[in-house]
Short mmCIF file of C-alpha atoms in Angstrom, two decimals:
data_model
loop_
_atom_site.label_atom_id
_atom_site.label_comp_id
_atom_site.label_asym_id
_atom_site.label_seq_id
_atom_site.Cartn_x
_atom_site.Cartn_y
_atom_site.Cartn_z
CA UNK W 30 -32.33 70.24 39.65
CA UNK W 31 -35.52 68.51 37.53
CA UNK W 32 -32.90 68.72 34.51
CA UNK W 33 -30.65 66.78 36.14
CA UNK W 34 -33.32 63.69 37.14
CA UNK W 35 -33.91 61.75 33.53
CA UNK W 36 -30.10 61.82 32.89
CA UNK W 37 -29.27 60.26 36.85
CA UNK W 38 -32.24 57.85 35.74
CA UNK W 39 -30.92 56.76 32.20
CA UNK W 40 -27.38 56.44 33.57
CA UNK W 41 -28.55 54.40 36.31
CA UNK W 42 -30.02 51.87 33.89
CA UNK W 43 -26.86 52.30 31.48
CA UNK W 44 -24.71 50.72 34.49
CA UNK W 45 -27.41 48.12 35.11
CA UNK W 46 -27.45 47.26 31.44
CA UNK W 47 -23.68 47.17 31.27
CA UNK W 48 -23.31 45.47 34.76
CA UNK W 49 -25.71 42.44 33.25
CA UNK W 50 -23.59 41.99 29.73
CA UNK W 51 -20.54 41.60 32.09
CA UNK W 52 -22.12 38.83 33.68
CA UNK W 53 -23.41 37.03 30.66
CA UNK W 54 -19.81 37.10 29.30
CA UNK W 55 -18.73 35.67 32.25
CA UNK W 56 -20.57 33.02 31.90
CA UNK W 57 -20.69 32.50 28.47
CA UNK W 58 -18.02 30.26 26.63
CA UNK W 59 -15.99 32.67 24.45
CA UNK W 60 -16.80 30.40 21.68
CA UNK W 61 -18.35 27.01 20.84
CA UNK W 62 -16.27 23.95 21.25
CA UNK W 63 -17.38 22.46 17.80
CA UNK W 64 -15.20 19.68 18.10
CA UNK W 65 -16.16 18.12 21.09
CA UNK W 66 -19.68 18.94 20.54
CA UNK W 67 -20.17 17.36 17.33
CA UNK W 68 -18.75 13.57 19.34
CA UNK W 69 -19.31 10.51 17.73
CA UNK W 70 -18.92 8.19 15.06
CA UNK W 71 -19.62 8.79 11.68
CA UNK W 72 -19.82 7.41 7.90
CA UNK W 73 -18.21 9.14 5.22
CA UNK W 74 -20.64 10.19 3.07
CA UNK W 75 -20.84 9.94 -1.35
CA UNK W 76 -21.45 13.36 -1.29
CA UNK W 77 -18.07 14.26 -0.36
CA UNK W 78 -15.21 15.88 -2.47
CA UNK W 79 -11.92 14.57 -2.87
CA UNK W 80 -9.96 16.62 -5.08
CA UNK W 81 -6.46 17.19 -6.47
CA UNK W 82 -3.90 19.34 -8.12
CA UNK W 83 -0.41 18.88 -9.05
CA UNK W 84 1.50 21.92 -10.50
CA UNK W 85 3.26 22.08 -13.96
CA UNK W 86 6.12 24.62 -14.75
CA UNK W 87 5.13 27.99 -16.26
CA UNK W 88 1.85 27.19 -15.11
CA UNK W 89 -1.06 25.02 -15.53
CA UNK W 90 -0.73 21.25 -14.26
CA UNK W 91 -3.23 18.62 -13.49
CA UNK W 92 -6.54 18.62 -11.78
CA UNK W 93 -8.03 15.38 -10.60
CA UNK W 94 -10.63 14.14 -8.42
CA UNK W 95 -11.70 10.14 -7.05
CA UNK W 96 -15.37 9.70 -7.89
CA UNK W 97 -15.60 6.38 -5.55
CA UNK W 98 -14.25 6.47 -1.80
CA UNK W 99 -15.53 4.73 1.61
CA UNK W 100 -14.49 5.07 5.10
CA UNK W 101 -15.09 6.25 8.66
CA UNK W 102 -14.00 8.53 11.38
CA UNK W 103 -14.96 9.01 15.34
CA UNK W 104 -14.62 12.53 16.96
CA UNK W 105 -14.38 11.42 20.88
CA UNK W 106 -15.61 14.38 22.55
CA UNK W 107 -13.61 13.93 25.99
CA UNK W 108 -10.15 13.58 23.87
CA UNK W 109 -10.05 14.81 20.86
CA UNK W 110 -6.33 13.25 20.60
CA UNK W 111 -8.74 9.68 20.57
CA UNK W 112 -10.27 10.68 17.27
CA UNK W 113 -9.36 8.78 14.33
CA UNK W 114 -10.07 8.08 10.76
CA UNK W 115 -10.04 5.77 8.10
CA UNK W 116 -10.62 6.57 4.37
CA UNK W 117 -10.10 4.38 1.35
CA UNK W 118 -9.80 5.74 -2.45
CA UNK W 119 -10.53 3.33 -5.55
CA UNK W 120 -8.02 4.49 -8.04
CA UNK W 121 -9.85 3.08 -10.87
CA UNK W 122 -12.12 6.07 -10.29
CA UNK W 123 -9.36 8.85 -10.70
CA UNK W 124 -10.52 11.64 -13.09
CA UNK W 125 -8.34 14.62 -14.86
CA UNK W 126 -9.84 17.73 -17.04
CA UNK W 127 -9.32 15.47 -20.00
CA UNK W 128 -9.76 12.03 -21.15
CA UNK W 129 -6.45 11.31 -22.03
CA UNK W 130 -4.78 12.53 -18.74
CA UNK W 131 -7.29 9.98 -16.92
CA UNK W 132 -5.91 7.34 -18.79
CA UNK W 133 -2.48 8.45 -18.07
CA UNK W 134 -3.12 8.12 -14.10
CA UNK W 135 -4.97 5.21 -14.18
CA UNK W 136 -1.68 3.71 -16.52
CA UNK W 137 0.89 1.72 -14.36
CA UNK W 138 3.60 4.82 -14.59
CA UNK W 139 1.11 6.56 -12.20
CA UNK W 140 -1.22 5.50 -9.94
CA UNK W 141 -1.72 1.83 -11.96
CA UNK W 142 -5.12 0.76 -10.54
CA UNK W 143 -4.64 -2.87 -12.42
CA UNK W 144 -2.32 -3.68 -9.33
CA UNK W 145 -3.27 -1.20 -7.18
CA UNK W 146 -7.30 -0.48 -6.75
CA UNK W 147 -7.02 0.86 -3.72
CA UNK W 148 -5.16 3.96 -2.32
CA UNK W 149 -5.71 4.54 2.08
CA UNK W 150 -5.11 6.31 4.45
CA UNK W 151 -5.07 5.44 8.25
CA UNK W 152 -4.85 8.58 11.29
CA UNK W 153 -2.09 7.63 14.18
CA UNK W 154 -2.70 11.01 15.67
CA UNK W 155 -5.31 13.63 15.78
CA UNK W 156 -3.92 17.06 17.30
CA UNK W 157 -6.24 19.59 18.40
CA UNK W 158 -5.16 23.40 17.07
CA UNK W 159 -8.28 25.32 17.63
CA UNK W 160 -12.10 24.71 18.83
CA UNK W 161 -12.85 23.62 14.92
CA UNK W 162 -9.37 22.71 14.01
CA UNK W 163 -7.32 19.95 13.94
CA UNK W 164 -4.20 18.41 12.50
CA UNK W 165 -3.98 14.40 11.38
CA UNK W 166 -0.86 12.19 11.15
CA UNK W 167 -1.18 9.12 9.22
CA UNK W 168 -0.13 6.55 7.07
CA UNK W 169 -1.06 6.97 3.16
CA UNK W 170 -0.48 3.97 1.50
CA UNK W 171 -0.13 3.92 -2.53
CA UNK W 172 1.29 1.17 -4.74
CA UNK W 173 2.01 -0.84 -1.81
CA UNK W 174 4.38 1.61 -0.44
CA UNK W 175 3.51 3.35 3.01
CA UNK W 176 4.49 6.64 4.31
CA UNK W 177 4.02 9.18 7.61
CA UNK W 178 1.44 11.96 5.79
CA UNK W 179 -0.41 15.07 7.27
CA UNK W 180 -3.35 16.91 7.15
CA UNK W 181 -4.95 19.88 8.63
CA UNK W 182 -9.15 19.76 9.26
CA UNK W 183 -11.45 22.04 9.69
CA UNK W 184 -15.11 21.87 11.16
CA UNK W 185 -17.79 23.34 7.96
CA UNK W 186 -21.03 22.54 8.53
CA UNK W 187 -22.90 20.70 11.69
CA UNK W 188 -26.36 19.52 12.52
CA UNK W 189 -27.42 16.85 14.38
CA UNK W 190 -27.02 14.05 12.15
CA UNK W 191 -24.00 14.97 10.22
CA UNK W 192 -20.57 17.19 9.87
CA UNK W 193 -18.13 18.39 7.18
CA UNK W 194 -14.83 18.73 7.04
CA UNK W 195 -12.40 20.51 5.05
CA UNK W 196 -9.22 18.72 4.50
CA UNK W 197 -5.99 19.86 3.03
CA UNK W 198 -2.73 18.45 2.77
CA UNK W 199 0.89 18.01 0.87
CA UNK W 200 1.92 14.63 -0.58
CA UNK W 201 5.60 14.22 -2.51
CA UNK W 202 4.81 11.80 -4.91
CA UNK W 203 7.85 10.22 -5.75
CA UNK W 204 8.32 7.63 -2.86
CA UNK W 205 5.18 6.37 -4.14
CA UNK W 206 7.03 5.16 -7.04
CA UNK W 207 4.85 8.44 -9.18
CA UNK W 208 7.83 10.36 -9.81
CA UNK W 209 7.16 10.13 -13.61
CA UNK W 210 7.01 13.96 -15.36
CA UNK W 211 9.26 15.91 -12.75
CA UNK W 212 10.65 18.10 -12.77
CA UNK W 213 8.27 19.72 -15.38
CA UNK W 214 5.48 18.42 -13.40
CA UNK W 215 5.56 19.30 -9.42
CA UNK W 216 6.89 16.04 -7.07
CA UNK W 217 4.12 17.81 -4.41
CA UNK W 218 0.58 16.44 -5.07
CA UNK W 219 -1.58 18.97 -3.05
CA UNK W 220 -5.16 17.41 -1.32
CA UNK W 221 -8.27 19.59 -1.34
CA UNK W 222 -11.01 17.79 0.18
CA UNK W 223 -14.68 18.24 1.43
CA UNK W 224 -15.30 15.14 3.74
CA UNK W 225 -19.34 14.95 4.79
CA UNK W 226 -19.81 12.40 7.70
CA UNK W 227 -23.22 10.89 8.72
CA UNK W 228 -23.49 9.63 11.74
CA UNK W 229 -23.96 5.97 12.14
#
């Protein structure tokens, strides 16, 4: 009978332990709700990363990236649908792998930053599709031509004081009037960018 004790013992605490973890899960949010957590209004910051890539047939294409941006965005943490965002491009800064594709986009047959210096983009709709996720409907605006665009965001990193997001998207070009090079060169421009808000 003494054999038996220690193992009664050690599965009595072995159901207390387990009876405990249930409880904690209970209570305990199956994961964080970054988004409405990290509420408030932000500052998009210099250090961010807007970057771009438009396929060419057989492989290759172009890479670019805009060096100068500004704009804003608010995260309301009781409706995430009541987020929005604002972000503004200066074309003039446009940048390719090589010097004389940079002068080709800053020309008037693409993005033609002598009439147009600015490139923008305005949120109608923010859609929540996960605790970090969300998708954005907008209006890009490009050569003084505006269209519906979307974008899918994703929470990166969060303190206190600021928050990064990835943002991707698909853009045809051609109703922008940048239709020049297809169909060697893809009509989809595709987004890849790293936004870092401060808060204000």
């Amino acid at each position: 009978m003494s054999d038996h004790v220690p193992l009664r013992a050690r599965a009595g605490k072995l159901a207390g332990w387990a009876l405990a973890a249930g409880l904690l899960l209970a209570v305990t949010p199956a994961s964080a709700d970054t988004l409405s957590e990290a509420a408030g209004n932000y500052r998009i910051d210099p250090s961010s990363r807007i970057n771009f890539k438009v396929d060419q047939v057989g492989g290759g294409g172009i890479n670019g990236s805009f060096g100068s941006y500004s704009g804003s965005f608010k995260i309301d943490g009781n409706n995430v649908a009541k987020s929005n965002v604002t972000i503004t491009l200066f074309s003039k800064s446009v940048k390719a792998d090589q010097a004389r594709i940079t002068d080709f986009l800053r020309s008037d047959a693409v993005f033609d930053i002598a009439n147009y210096p600015e490139i923008t983009f305005r949120s109608t709709s923010v859609t929540r599709t996960g605790n970090d996720e969300a998708r954005i409907d907008g209006v890009l605006t490009a050569r003084g031509k505006s269209r519906k665009a979307q974008f899918a965001a994703t929470v990166g990193k969060r303190n206190g004081k600021a928050i990064s997001f990835r943002v991707t998207g698909s853009i045809y070009r051609s109703p922008y009037g940048m239709d020049v090079g297809t169909p060697i060169y893809s009509n989809v421009v595709q987004f890849d960018m790293t936004l870092n808000g401060t808060r204000k």
